[in-house]
Amino acid sequence: MTETITSRPVRTAPPAPPALGGLGLFTVLLAAALPLVDFFIVNVALPTIGTDLAASEAVLELVVAGYGVAYAVLLVLGGRLGDLFGRRRLFLGGMAAFGLTSLACGLAPDAWTLVAARVAQGASAAAMLPQVLATIQATTSGPRRAKAMGLYGATAGLSMVAGQILGGVLVAADIAGTGWRSVFLVNVPVVLVGLFLAARAVPETRSARPEPVDVPGTFLLAASILTLLVPLTEGRAAGWPLWTWLSLAAFPFAAAAFFAVERRADRAGRTPLVPPSLFAIVSLRRGLLLIVPFSIGFSGFMFVIAVALQQGAGLGPVAAGLALAPLAVVFFLFSLAGPRLVARYGTRVVPTGAALQGVGLALMTLAAWRSWPDLGLVELLPGAAVAGAGQALQLPVIFRVILSEVPSVRAGVGSGVMITTQQSSLALGVATLGTLFLSLTPGMGMRDALVTTLLVQLAAVALTGLLSLRLPRTIA
């Protein structure tokens, strides 16, 4: 009798996602630092740029705003393209473009060329940065992801302070006669090192179900951001012409049209740029609400303190930058302790951090009131140190909360939405608090204008603390 042997198909497990090693994590965090450093590095260099290039105040504001707006407008699109074409590929391309545009900024012969190069630099950053968080989400899990996200948050916060300190040091050092140009040229060797490391240590990942680009959503999101940020940034220096008011009036209509188009696409089963269904995730929605007042206050403070210390207190760029060194050092130290505190106390460390930041800001406000114009490192040290501790207990945790429940297939979209919210809020902080400070200075004097602006930021810190009480108690 013949026995028939039937072969059964062998089931194989799906391939495990590539793992992000220590060197790869260092590389993506290095890339995460670059765009944030460059947002703040020009604050203390602006007076020198204005003198060297004979640039008006409005053009100097475009040097800051052009970068921030281009960055904010294109971030979500950058995340979508990474999901579609491969995050490592977009990461490498964006980093290379960031290096080239930084070189163009450093070699700019006039102010308008610098503005154009800064816009291109912001667009390059928007291609690179979303791939950082998406790669972390796709290649880590459990405690490794928690650690990586904690380090990302620490890197982001430290970069924003270190950028301003580094800018002051580089301008004063005047390396090979480059002056302010070195704040951009310093990126070139860093990018070359980053590209070398990324080619060897960053794995390629992409969405399992890549989603095509949502063209109408992209244009409407860009219109929404531009109609809000451009007039707020340029309005005061330009004398608030008619176009600024028309642009602000158009903002709610552009935002409403964007939401309607995205909701219609989502309900029809298509793939919108920012899926409204993503906001059904409570942790993401509530975390994004915290990012807005935190980032507005942080960037506004950094811009205002740079102007006040140089133009009012008469400090040079190095002294103005180093005045915030205690904030950076304490932020770094408390960031290291953050993951252990979160493991023990959950998200309740966030309102604690807001309370500490409020105390630190109040101490700096008191120092400005009592010591002006003799305001510097010593006078600001107690408040800056306490504020740095408070910020370190907020920012890294908020980042972790926002992305904790985002599906890995939408990692690029989720990270793009988070960074866009943060970046738009950073630009909004410079536009609103910066405009408030500069508008009050002629009538009140710089000391009273600084104190008033710091009190407004204190209100934003209080709002952050109240909103943080609604966060989920634990992080998924």
Short mmCIF file of C-alpha atoms in Angstrom, two decimals:
data_model
loop_
_atom_site.label_atom_id
_atom_site.label_comp_id
_atom_site.label_asym_id
_atom_site.label_seq_id
_atom_site.Cartn_x
_atom_site.Cartn_y
_atom_site.Cartn_z
CA MET A 1 0.00 0.00 0.00
CA THR A 2 1.34 3.39 -0.95
CA GLU A 3 1.25 6.07 1.69
CA THR A 4 0.66 9.54 0.42
CA ILE A 5 2.51 12.25 2.27
CA THR A 6 0.97 15.65 1.97
CA SER A 7 3.17 18.62 2.65
CA ARG A 8 1.83 21.32 4.87
CA PRO A 9 2.79 24.91 4.33
CA VAL A 10 5.26 26.13 6.88
CA ARG A 11 4.08 29.20 8.70
CA THR A 12 6.78 31.70 9.33
CA ALA A 13 6.54 34.51 11.82
CA PRO A 14 6.55 38.00 10.38
CA PRO A 15 9.98 39.56 10.42
CA ALA A 16 10.76 41.45 13.57
CA PRO A 17 11.11 45.19 13.13
CA PRO A 18 14.72 46.40 13.02
CA ALA A 19 16.12 47.45 16.35
CA LEU A 20 17.62 50.86 17.00
CA GLY A 21 20.97 50.42 18.72
CA GLY A 22 22.78 52.85 20.97
CA LEU A 23 24.73 54.48 18.13
CA GLY A 24 21.58 54.80 16.05
CA LEU A 25 19.75 56.45 18.93
CA PHE A 26 22.63 58.88 19.45
CA THR A 27 22.51 59.74 15.73
CA VAL A 28 18.79 60.47 15.58
CA LEU A 29 18.98 62.52 18.79
CA LEU A 30 21.84 64.52 17.28
CA ALA A 31 19.58 65.23 14.31
CA ALA A 32 16.72 66.16 16.66
CA ALA A 33 18.94 68.74 18.34
CA LEU A 34 20.00 70.53 15.15
CA PRO A 35 16.67 72.18 14.14
CA LEU A 36 15.88 73.33 17.68
CA VAL A 37 19.38 74.69 18.24
CA ASP A 38 19.04 76.66 15.00
CA PHE A 39 15.68 78.10 15.99
CA PHE A 40 17.25 79.76 19.05
CA ILE A 41 20.90 80.19 18.03
CA VAL A 42 20.19 83.37 16.07
CA ASN A 43 18.54 85.24 18.97
CA VAL A 44 21.80 86.65 20.34
CA ALA A 45 23.29 87.01 16.84
CA LEU A 46 20.53 89.27 15.45
CA PRO A 47 22.12 92.61 16.49
CA THR A 48 25.38 91.64 14.77
CA ILE A 49 23.57 90.38 11.66
CA GLY A 50 21.60 93.64 11.46
CA THR A 51 24.75 95.74 11.64
CA ASP A 52 26.76 93.63 9.19
CA LEU A 53 24.04 93.27 6.55
CA ALA A 54 22.33 96.65 7.14
CA ALA A 55 19.07 94.78 7.77
CA SER A 56 15.95 96.48 9.09
CA GLU A 57 14.10 95.16 12.12
CA ALA A 58 11.37 93.66 9.91
CA VAL A 59 13.94 91.74 7.85
CA LEU A 60 15.68 90.49 11.00
CA GLU A 61 12.35 89.15 12.25
CA LEU A 62 12.01 87.30 8.94
CA VAL A 63 15.37 85.63 9.61
CA VAL A 64 13.72 84.04 12.65
CA ALA A 65 10.17 83.69 11.32
CA GLY A 66 11.07 82.43 7.84
CA TYR A 67 12.79 79.42 9.35
CA GLY A 68 10.09 78.75 11.94
CA VAL A 69 7.14 79.11 9.58
CA ALA A 70 8.61 76.92 6.81
CA TYR A 71 9.52 74.34 9.42
CA ALA A 72 6.03 74.33 10.96
CA VAL A 73 4.17 74.29 7.62
CA LEU A 74 5.99 71.24 6.21
CA LEU A 75 6.47 69.02 9.27
CA VAL A 76 3.34 66.89 8.89
CA LEU A 77 4.07 66.45 5.18
CA GLY A 78 7.61 65.37 6.10
CA GLY A 79 6.22 62.71 8.41
CA ARG A 80 3.85 61.43 5.72
CA LEU A 81 6.64 61.24 3.12
CA GLY A 82 8.79 59.25 5.56
CA ASP A 83 5.96 56.75 6.06
CA LEU A 84 5.59 56.51 2.29
CA PHE A 85 9.15 56.40 0.96
CA GLY A 86 11.14 55.20 3.97
CA ARG A 87 12.12 57.12 7.07
CA ARG A 88 15.85 56.51 6.79
CA ARG A 89 15.85 57.78 3.21
CA LEU A 90 14.03 60.99 4.17
CA PHE A 91 16.23 61.34 7.23
CA LEU A 92 19.43 61.21 5.18
CA GLY A 93 18.06 63.51 2.48
CA GLY A 94 16.75 66.03 4.99
CA MET A 95 20.01 66.05 6.94
CA ALA A 96 22.08 66.58 3.80
CA ALA A 97 19.80 69.43 2.73
CA PHE A 98 20.04 70.94 6.22
CA GLY A 99 23.82 71.00 5.92
CA LEU A 100 23.72 72.63 2.46
CA THR A 101 21.20 75.27 3.50
CA SER A 102 23.19 76.01 6.66
CA LEU A 103 26.21 76.62 4.42
CA ALA A 104 24.07 78.94 2.28
CA CYS A 105 23.02 80.88 5.43
CA GLY A 106 26.63 81.22 6.52
CA LEU A 107 27.74 82.52 3.10
CA ALA A 108 24.75 84.82 2.49
CA PRO A 109 25.99 88.11 0.95
CA ASP A 110 22.91 90.15 1.96
CA ALA A 111 19.91 90.06 4.25
CA TRP A 112 17.34 88.82 1.75
CA THR A 113 19.58 85.97 0.65
CA LEU A 114 19.87 85.01 4.31
CA VAL A 115 16.08 85.05 4.68
CA ALA A 116 15.68 82.79 1.61
CA ALA A 117 18.34 80.39 2.90
CA ARG A 118 16.65 80.29 6.31
CA VAL A 119 13.33 79.36 4.70
CA ALA A 120 15.07 76.53 2.82
CA GLN A 121 16.79 75.47 6.04
CA GLY A 122 13.42 75.24 7.80
CA ALA A 123 12.03 73.11 4.96
CA SER A 124 15.04 70.77 5.25
CA ALA A 125 14.50 70.42 8.98
CA ALA A 126 10.86 69.51 8.30
CA ALA A 127 12.00 66.59 6.15
CA MET A 128 14.51 65.35 8.74
CA LEU A 129 12.96 65.78 12.18
CA PRO A 130 9.68 63.77 11.89
CA GLN A 131 11.75 60.71 10.96
CA VAL A 132 13.46 60.83 14.37
CA LEU A 133 10.35 60.17 16.43
CA ALA A 134 8.84 57.85 13.82
CA THR A 135 12.03 55.76 13.81
CA ILE A 136 12.04 55.57 17.61
CA GLN A 137 8.38 54.52 17.60
CA ALA A 138 8.94 51.86 14.94
CA THR A 139 12.17 50.34 16.28
CA THR A 140 11.72 50.33 20.06
CA SER A 141 9.15 49.09 22.55
CA GLY A 142 8.55 48.84 26.28
CA PRO A 143 11.27 50.22 28.57
CA ARG A 144 13.62 50.92 25.62
CA ARG A 145 11.00 53.17 24.02
CA ALA A 146 10.32 54.93 27.32
CA LYS A 147 14.04 55.58 27.75
CA ALA A 148 14.43 56.76 24.14
CA MET A 149 11.45 59.11 24.42
CA GLY A 150 12.77 60.48 27.71
CA LEU A 151 16.12 61.18 26.06
CA TYR A 152 14.36 62.81 23.12
CA GLY A 153 12.47 65.15 25.42
CA ALA A 154 15.65 65.97 27.33
CA THR A 155 17.49 66.62 24.07
CA ALA A 156 14.72 68.92 22.81
CA GLY A 157 14.61 71.01 25.97
CA LEU A 158 18.37 71.24 26.35
CA SER A 159 18.81 72.16 22.68
CA MET A 160 16.53 75.17 22.99
CA VAL A 161 18.61 76.63 25.83
CA ALA A 162 22.00 75.47 24.55
CA GLY A 163 21.32 77.03 21.15
CA GLN A 164 21.12 80.50 22.66
CA ILE A 165 24.26 79.95 24.76
CA LEU A 166 26.17 78.53 21.78
CA GLY A 167 25.10 81.45 19.60
CA GLY A 168 26.58 83.96 22.03
CA VAL A 169 29.86 82.06 22.34
CA LEU A 170 30.27 81.66 18.56
CA VAL A 171 29.52 85.31 17.76
CA ALA A 172 32.01 86.52 20.36
CA ALA A 173 34.68 83.99 19.35
CA ASP A 174 34.62 85.35 15.77
CA ILE A 175 36.30 82.18 14.48
CA ALA A 176 38.51 83.03 11.48
CA GLY A 177 36.69 86.33 11.17
CA THR A 178 33.35 84.67 10.49
CA GLY A 179 31.45 86.56 13.21
CA TRP A 180 27.72 85.75 13.16
CA ARG A 181 28.18 83.43 10.16
CA SER A 182 29.69 80.77 12.43
CA VAL A 183 26.28 80.15 14.06
CA PHE A 184 25.22 78.58 10.74
CA LEU A 185 28.56 77.22 9.49
CA VAL A 186 28.98 75.14 12.67
CA ASN A 187 26.18 72.90 11.39
CA VAL A 188 28.18 71.71 8.39
CA PRO A 189 30.74 69.47 10.16
CA VAL A 190 28.02 68.22 12.54
CA VAL A 191 25.87 67.21 9.57
CA LEU A 192 28.78 65.41 7.91
CA VAL A 193 29.35 63.37 11.06
CA GLY A 194 25.62 62.70 11.33
CA LEU A 195 25.38 61.46 7.75
CA PHE A 196 28.34 59.11 8.28
CA LEU A 197 26.77 57.65 11.43
CA ALA A 198 23.23 57.47 10.03
CA ALA A 199 24.33 55.52 6.96
CA ARG A 200 25.68 52.82 9.28
CA ALA A 201 23.49 52.85 12.37
CA VAL A 202 19.95 54.02 11.51
CA PRO A 203 17.71 51.21 10.19
CA GLU A 204 15.22 51.72 7.38
CA THR A 205 11.56 51.62 8.39
CA ARG A 206 8.33 52.59 6.70
CA SER A 207 4.63 52.28 7.34
CA ALA A 208 3.14 48.84 6.64
CA ARG A 209 0.30 50.64 4.87
CA PRO A 210 1.85 53.77 3.38
CA GLU A 211 -0.66 56.55 2.88
CA PRO A 212 -0.53 58.85 -0.16
CA VAL A 213 -0.01 62.57 0.22
CA ASP A 214 -3.16 64.56 0.95
CA VAL A 215 -2.68 67.51 -1.42
CA PRO A 216 -5.76 69.58 -0.43
CA GLY A 217 -5.02 69.03 3.26
CA THR A 218 -1.38 70.05 2.81
CA PHE A 219 -2.31 73.33 1.10
CA LEU A 220 -5.02 74.18 3.64
CA LEU A 221 -2.75 73.41 6.62
CA ALA A 222 -0.07 75.64 5.09
CA ALA A 223 -2.64 78.40 4.56
CA SER A 224 -3.85 78.11 8.16
CA ILE A 225 -0.36 78.37 9.64
CA LEU A 226 0.78 81.14 7.29
CA THR A 227 -2.28 83.36 7.80
CA LEU A 228 -1.71 83.23 11.57
CA LEU A 229 2.05 83.32 12.02
CA VAL A 230 3.21 85.69 9.26
CA PRO A 231 1.09 88.72 10.28
CA LEU A 232 1.77 88.19 13.99
CA THR A 233 5.51 87.99 13.33
CA GLU A 234 5.82 90.86 10.85
CA GLY A 235 2.90 93.09 11.85
CA ARG A 236 4.54 95.24 14.53
CA ALA A 237 7.74 95.94 12.59
CA ALA A 238 5.73 96.71 9.43
CA GLY A 239 3.35 99.06 11.26
CA TRP A 240 0.34 96.72 11.08
CA PRO A 241 -0.63 97.39 7.45
CA LEU A 242 -3.97 96.26 6.01
CA TRP A 243 -2.65 92.92 4.76
CA THR A 244 -1.81 91.80 8.32
CA TRP A 245 -5.42 92.31 9.46
CA LEU A 246 -6.82 90.64 6.34
CA SER A 247 -4.52 87.69 6.90
CA LEU A 248 -5.56 87.31 10.54
CA ALA A 249 -9.22 87.55 9.50
CA ALA A 250 -8.66 84.75 6.98
CA PHE A 251 -7.08 82.41 9.54
CA PRO A 252 -10.29 81.00 11.12
CA PHE A 253 -11.78 80.35 7.68
CA ALA A 254 -8.63 78.54 6.49
CA ALA A 255 -8.53 76.47 9.69
CA ALA A 256 -12.23 75.59 9.39
CA ALA A 257 -11.79 74.58 5.75
CA PHE A 258 -8.81 72.39 6.69
CA PHE A 259 -10.80 70.62 9.41
CA ALA A 260 -13.80 70.10 7.11
CA VAL A 261 -11.68 68.63 4.29
CA GLU A 262 -9.79 66.35 6.64
CA ARG A 263 -12.98 65.12 8.36
CA ARG A 264 -14.65 64.42 5.01
CA ALA A 265 -11.62 62.45 3.80
CA ASP A 266 -11.44 60.50 7.07
CA ARG A 267 -15.14 59.55 6.92
CA ALA A 268 -14.81 58.51 3.28
CA GLY A 269 -12.04 56.05 4.17
CA ARG A 270 -9.30 58.10 2.52
CA THR A 271 -6.06 59.13 4.21
CA PRO A 272 -6.07 62.78 5.29
CA LEU A 273 -2.87 64.61 6.20
CA VAL A 274 -4.01 64.93 9.82
CA PRO A 275 -6.68 62.27 10.47
CA PRO A 276 -9.30 63.73 12.86
CA SER A 277 -9.74 60.19 14.20
CA LEU A 278 -6.20 60.49 15.59
CA PHE A 279 -7.53 63.02 18.10
CA ALA A 280 -9.82 60.38 19.55
CA ILE A 281 -6.70 59.22 21.43
CA VAL A 282 -7.13 60.97 24.77
CA SER A 283 -3.43 60.99 25.66
CA LEU A 284 -2.50 62.61 22.34
CA ARG A 285 -5.26 65.21 22.50
CA ARG A 286 -4.58 66.31 26.07
CA GLY A 287 -0.83 66.25 25.61
CA LEU A 288 -1.04 68.52 22.55
CA LEU A 289 -3.06 71.02 24.60
CA LEU A 290 -0.14 71.23 27.03
CA ILE A 291 2.48 71.75 24.33
CA VAL A 292 0.87 75.01 23.19
CA PRO A 293 1.15 77.23 26.31
CA PHE A 294 4.45 75.59 27.33
CA SER A 295 6.13 76.28 23.98
CA ILE A 296 4.66 79.79 23.59
CA GLY A 297 6.02 80.76 26.99
CA PHE A 298 9.40 79.10 26.51
CA SER A 299 10.26 80.60 23.10
CA GLY A 300 8.87 84.01 24.03
CA PHE A 301 11.00 84.05 27.18
CA MET A 302 14.18 83.07 25.31
CA PHE A 303 13.68 85.81 22.70
CA VAL A 304 12.74 88.53 25.19
CA ILE A 305 15.54 87.77 27.66
CA ALA A 306 18.12 87.83 24.83
CA VAL A 307 16.97 91.28 23.71
CA ALA A 308 16.65 92.64 27.26
CA LEU A 309 20.08 91.47 28.41
CA GLN A 310 21.88 92.85 25.34
CA GLN A 311 19.99 96.05 24.56
CA GLY A 312 18.85 96.92 28.08
CA ALA A 313 21.38 95.48 30.53
CA GLY A 314 24.26 96.08 28.11
CA LEU A 315 25.65 92.55 28.17
CA GLY A 316 27.66 91.12 25.30
CA PRO A 317 26.50 88.02 23.39
CA VAL A 318 28.55 85.62 25.56
CA ALA A 319 27.32 87.03 28.86
CA ALA A 320 23.74 87.15 27.57
CA GLY A 321 23.90 83.52 26.52
CA LEU A 322 25.68 82.27 29.65
CA ALA A 323 23.13 83.99 31.89
CA LEU A 324 20.86 81.03 31.09
CA ALA A 325 23.53 78.37 31.69
CA PRO A 326 22.06 77.40 35.12
CA LEU A 327 18.74 76.69 33.43
CA ALA A 328 20.42 74.38 30.91
CA VAL A 329 22.54 72.51 33.49
CA VAL A 330 19.67 71.91 35.90
CA PHE A 331 17.35 70.94 33.04
CA PHE A 332 19.83 68.27 31.96
CA LEU A 333 20.29 66.86 35.47
CA PHE A 334 16.57 66.69 36.22
CA SER A 335 15.88 65.15 32.80
CA LEU A 336 18.05 62.19 33.81
CA ALA A 337 15.90 61.65 36.90
CA GLY A 338 12.63 62.12 35.01
CA PRO A 339 12.03 58.49 33.91
CA ARG A 340 12.42 57.18 37.49
CA LEU A 341 10.06 59.85 38.81
CA VAL A 342 7.47 59.02 36.16
CA ALA A 343 7.74 55.31 36.94
CA ARG A 344 6.97 56.08 40.57
CA TYR A 345 4.54 58.99 40.42
CA GLY A 346 3.13 58.84 36.88
CA THR A 347 2.15 62.03 35.10
CA ARG A 348 1.72 63.90 38.39
CA VAL A 349 5.30 65.03 37.92
CA VAL A 350 4.02 67.41 35.21
CA PRO A 351 1.93 69.71 37.46
CA THR A 352 4.79 69.56 39.99
CA GLY A 353 7.13 70.71 37.25
CA ALA A 354 4.75 73.54 36.28
CA ALA A 355 4.69 74.71 39.90
CA LEU A 356 8.50 74.71 40.04
CA GLN A 357 8.75 76.57 36.76
CA GLY A 358 6.30 79.16 38.06
CA VAL A 359 8.40 79.70 41.19
CA GLY A 360 11.56 80.05 39.09
CA LEU A 361 9.91 82.52 36.73
CA ALA A 362 8.63 84.56 39.67
CA LEU A 363 12.19 84.72 41.10
CA MET A 364 13.55 85.93 37.74
CA THR A 365 10.79 88.55 37.52
CA LEU A 366 11.69 89.78 41.01
CA ALA A 367 15.37 89.90 40.05
CA ALA A 368 14.55 91.99 36.96
CA TRP A 369 12.46 94.38 39.06
CA ARG A 370 15.02 94.83 41.84
CA SER A 371 18.37 94.64 40.02
CA TRP A 372 17.76 96.36 36.68
CA PRO A 373 19.87 97.22 34.77
CA ASP A 374 22.46 95.11 36.63
CA LEU A 375 20.91 91.86 35.46
CA GLY A 376 23.10 88.89 34.59
CA LEU A 377 24.17 85.39 35.56
CA VAL A 378 24.32 85.96 39.32
CA GLU A 379 20.97 87.76 39.58
CA LEU A 380 19.13 85.25 37.39
CA LEU A 381 20.82 82.12 38.79
CA PRO A 382 18.29 81.09 41.51
CA GLY A 383 15.24 81.58 39.31
CA ALA A 384 16.84 80.03 36.22
CA ALA A 385 17.89 76.94 38.18
CA VAL A 386 14.43 76.37 39.66
CA ALA A 387 12.74 77.04 36.30
CA GLY A 388 15.09 74.57 34.58
CA ALA A 389 14.11 71.85 37.05
CA GLY A 390 10.43 72.54 36.43
CA GLN A 391 10.75 72.47 32.66
CA ALA A 392 12.67 69.18 32.79
CA LEU A 393 9.76 67.58 34.66
CA GLN A 394 7.32 68.69 31.98
CA LEU A 395 8.62 68.58 28.41
CA PRO A 396 10.04 65.01 28.17
CA VAL A 397 6.97 63.60 29.93
CA ILE A 398 4.54 65.47 27.69
CA PHE A 399 6.28 64.09 24.59
CA ARG A 400 5.98 60.56 25.96
CA VAL A 401 2.30 61.02 26.77
CA ILE A 402 1.41 62.37 23.32
CA LEU A 403 2.90 59.44 21.39
CA SER A 404 2.28 56.68 23.94
CA GLU A 405 -0.83 55.28 22.26
CA VAL A 406 -0.28 56.25 18.62
CA PRO A 407 -0.26 53.08 16.44
CA SER A 408 3.16 52.34 14.94
CA VAL A 409 1.67 52.41 11.41
CA ARG A 410 0.86 56.09 12.02
CA ALA A 411 4.10 56.94 13.80
CA GLY A 412 5.12 59.44 11.13
CA VAL A 413 1.77 61.22 11.15
CA GLY A 414 1.61 61.29 14.95
CA SER A 415 5.12 62.65 15.37
CA GLY A 416 4.53 65.18 12.58
CA VAL A 417 1.38 66.48 14.30
CA MET A 418 3.18 66.76 17.64
CA ILE A 419 6.23 68.58 16.28
CA THR A 420 4.07 70.87 14.12
CA THR A 421 2.08 71.87 17.19
CA GLN A 422 5.30 72.48 19.13
CA GLN A 423 7.03 74.38 16.33
CA SER A 424 3.99 76.54 15.53
CA SER A 425 3.72 77.37 19.22
CA LEU A 426 7.44 78.25 19.40
CA ALA A 427 7.01 80.64 16.48
CA LEU A 428 3.81 82.00 18.03
CA GLY A 429 5.66 82.65 21.30
CA VAL A 430 8.26 84.84 19.59
CA ALA A 431 5.50 86.61 17.65
CA THR A 432 3.21 87.29 20.63
CA LEU A 433 5.42 87.74 23.69
CA GLY A 434 8.17 89.28 21.57
CA THR A 435 5.72 91.75 20.04
CA LEU A 436 4.26 92.56 23.46
CA PHE A 437 7.70 93.27 24.92
CA LEU A 438 8.92 95.39 22.01
CA SER A 439 5.63 97.32 21.88
CA LEU A 440 5.67 98.11 25.61
CA THR A 441 9.34 99.13 25.77
CA PRO A 442 9.06 102.66 24.24
CA GLY A 443 6.31 103.73 26.66
CA MET A 444 7.15 101.79 29.83
CA GLY A 445 10.89 101.41 29.63
CA MET A 446 12.66 98.10 29.18
CA ARG A 447 12.55 97.00 32.83
CA ASP A 448 8.79 97.38 33.20
CA ALA A 449 8.20 95.88 29.75
CA LEU A 450 10.32 92.86 30.72
CA VAL A 451 8.52 92.40 34.05
CA THR A 452 5.10 92.67 32.37
CA THR A 453 6.04 90.13 29.71
CA LEU A 454 7.38 87.69 32.33
CA LEU A 455 4.11 87.99 34.26
CA VAL A 456 2.18 87.12 31.09
CA GLN A 457 4.39 84.06 30.68
CA LEU A 458 3.69 83.17 34.30
CA ALA A 459 0.00 83.01 33.39
CA ALA A 460 0.87 80.57 30.57
CA VAL A 461 2.77 78.39 33.08
CA ALA A 462 -0.28 78.38 35.37
CA LEU A 463 -2.45 77.30 32.43
CA THR A 464 -0.02 74.46 31.66
CA GLY A 465 -0.21 73.29 35.25
CA LEU A 466 -4.01 73.29 35.27
CA LEU A 467 -4.26 71.43 31.95
CA SER A 468 -1.74 68.83 33.14
CA LEU A 469 -4.17 67.73 35.85
CA ARG A 470 -6.28 66.16 33.09
CA LEU A 471 -3.52 63.89 31.78
CA PRO A 472 -3.94 60.13 32.12
CA ARG A 473 -2.38 59.10 35.44
CA THR A 474 -0.06 56.53 33.82
CA ILE A 475 1.73 56.41 30.47
CA ALA A 476 0.90 53.46 28.24
#
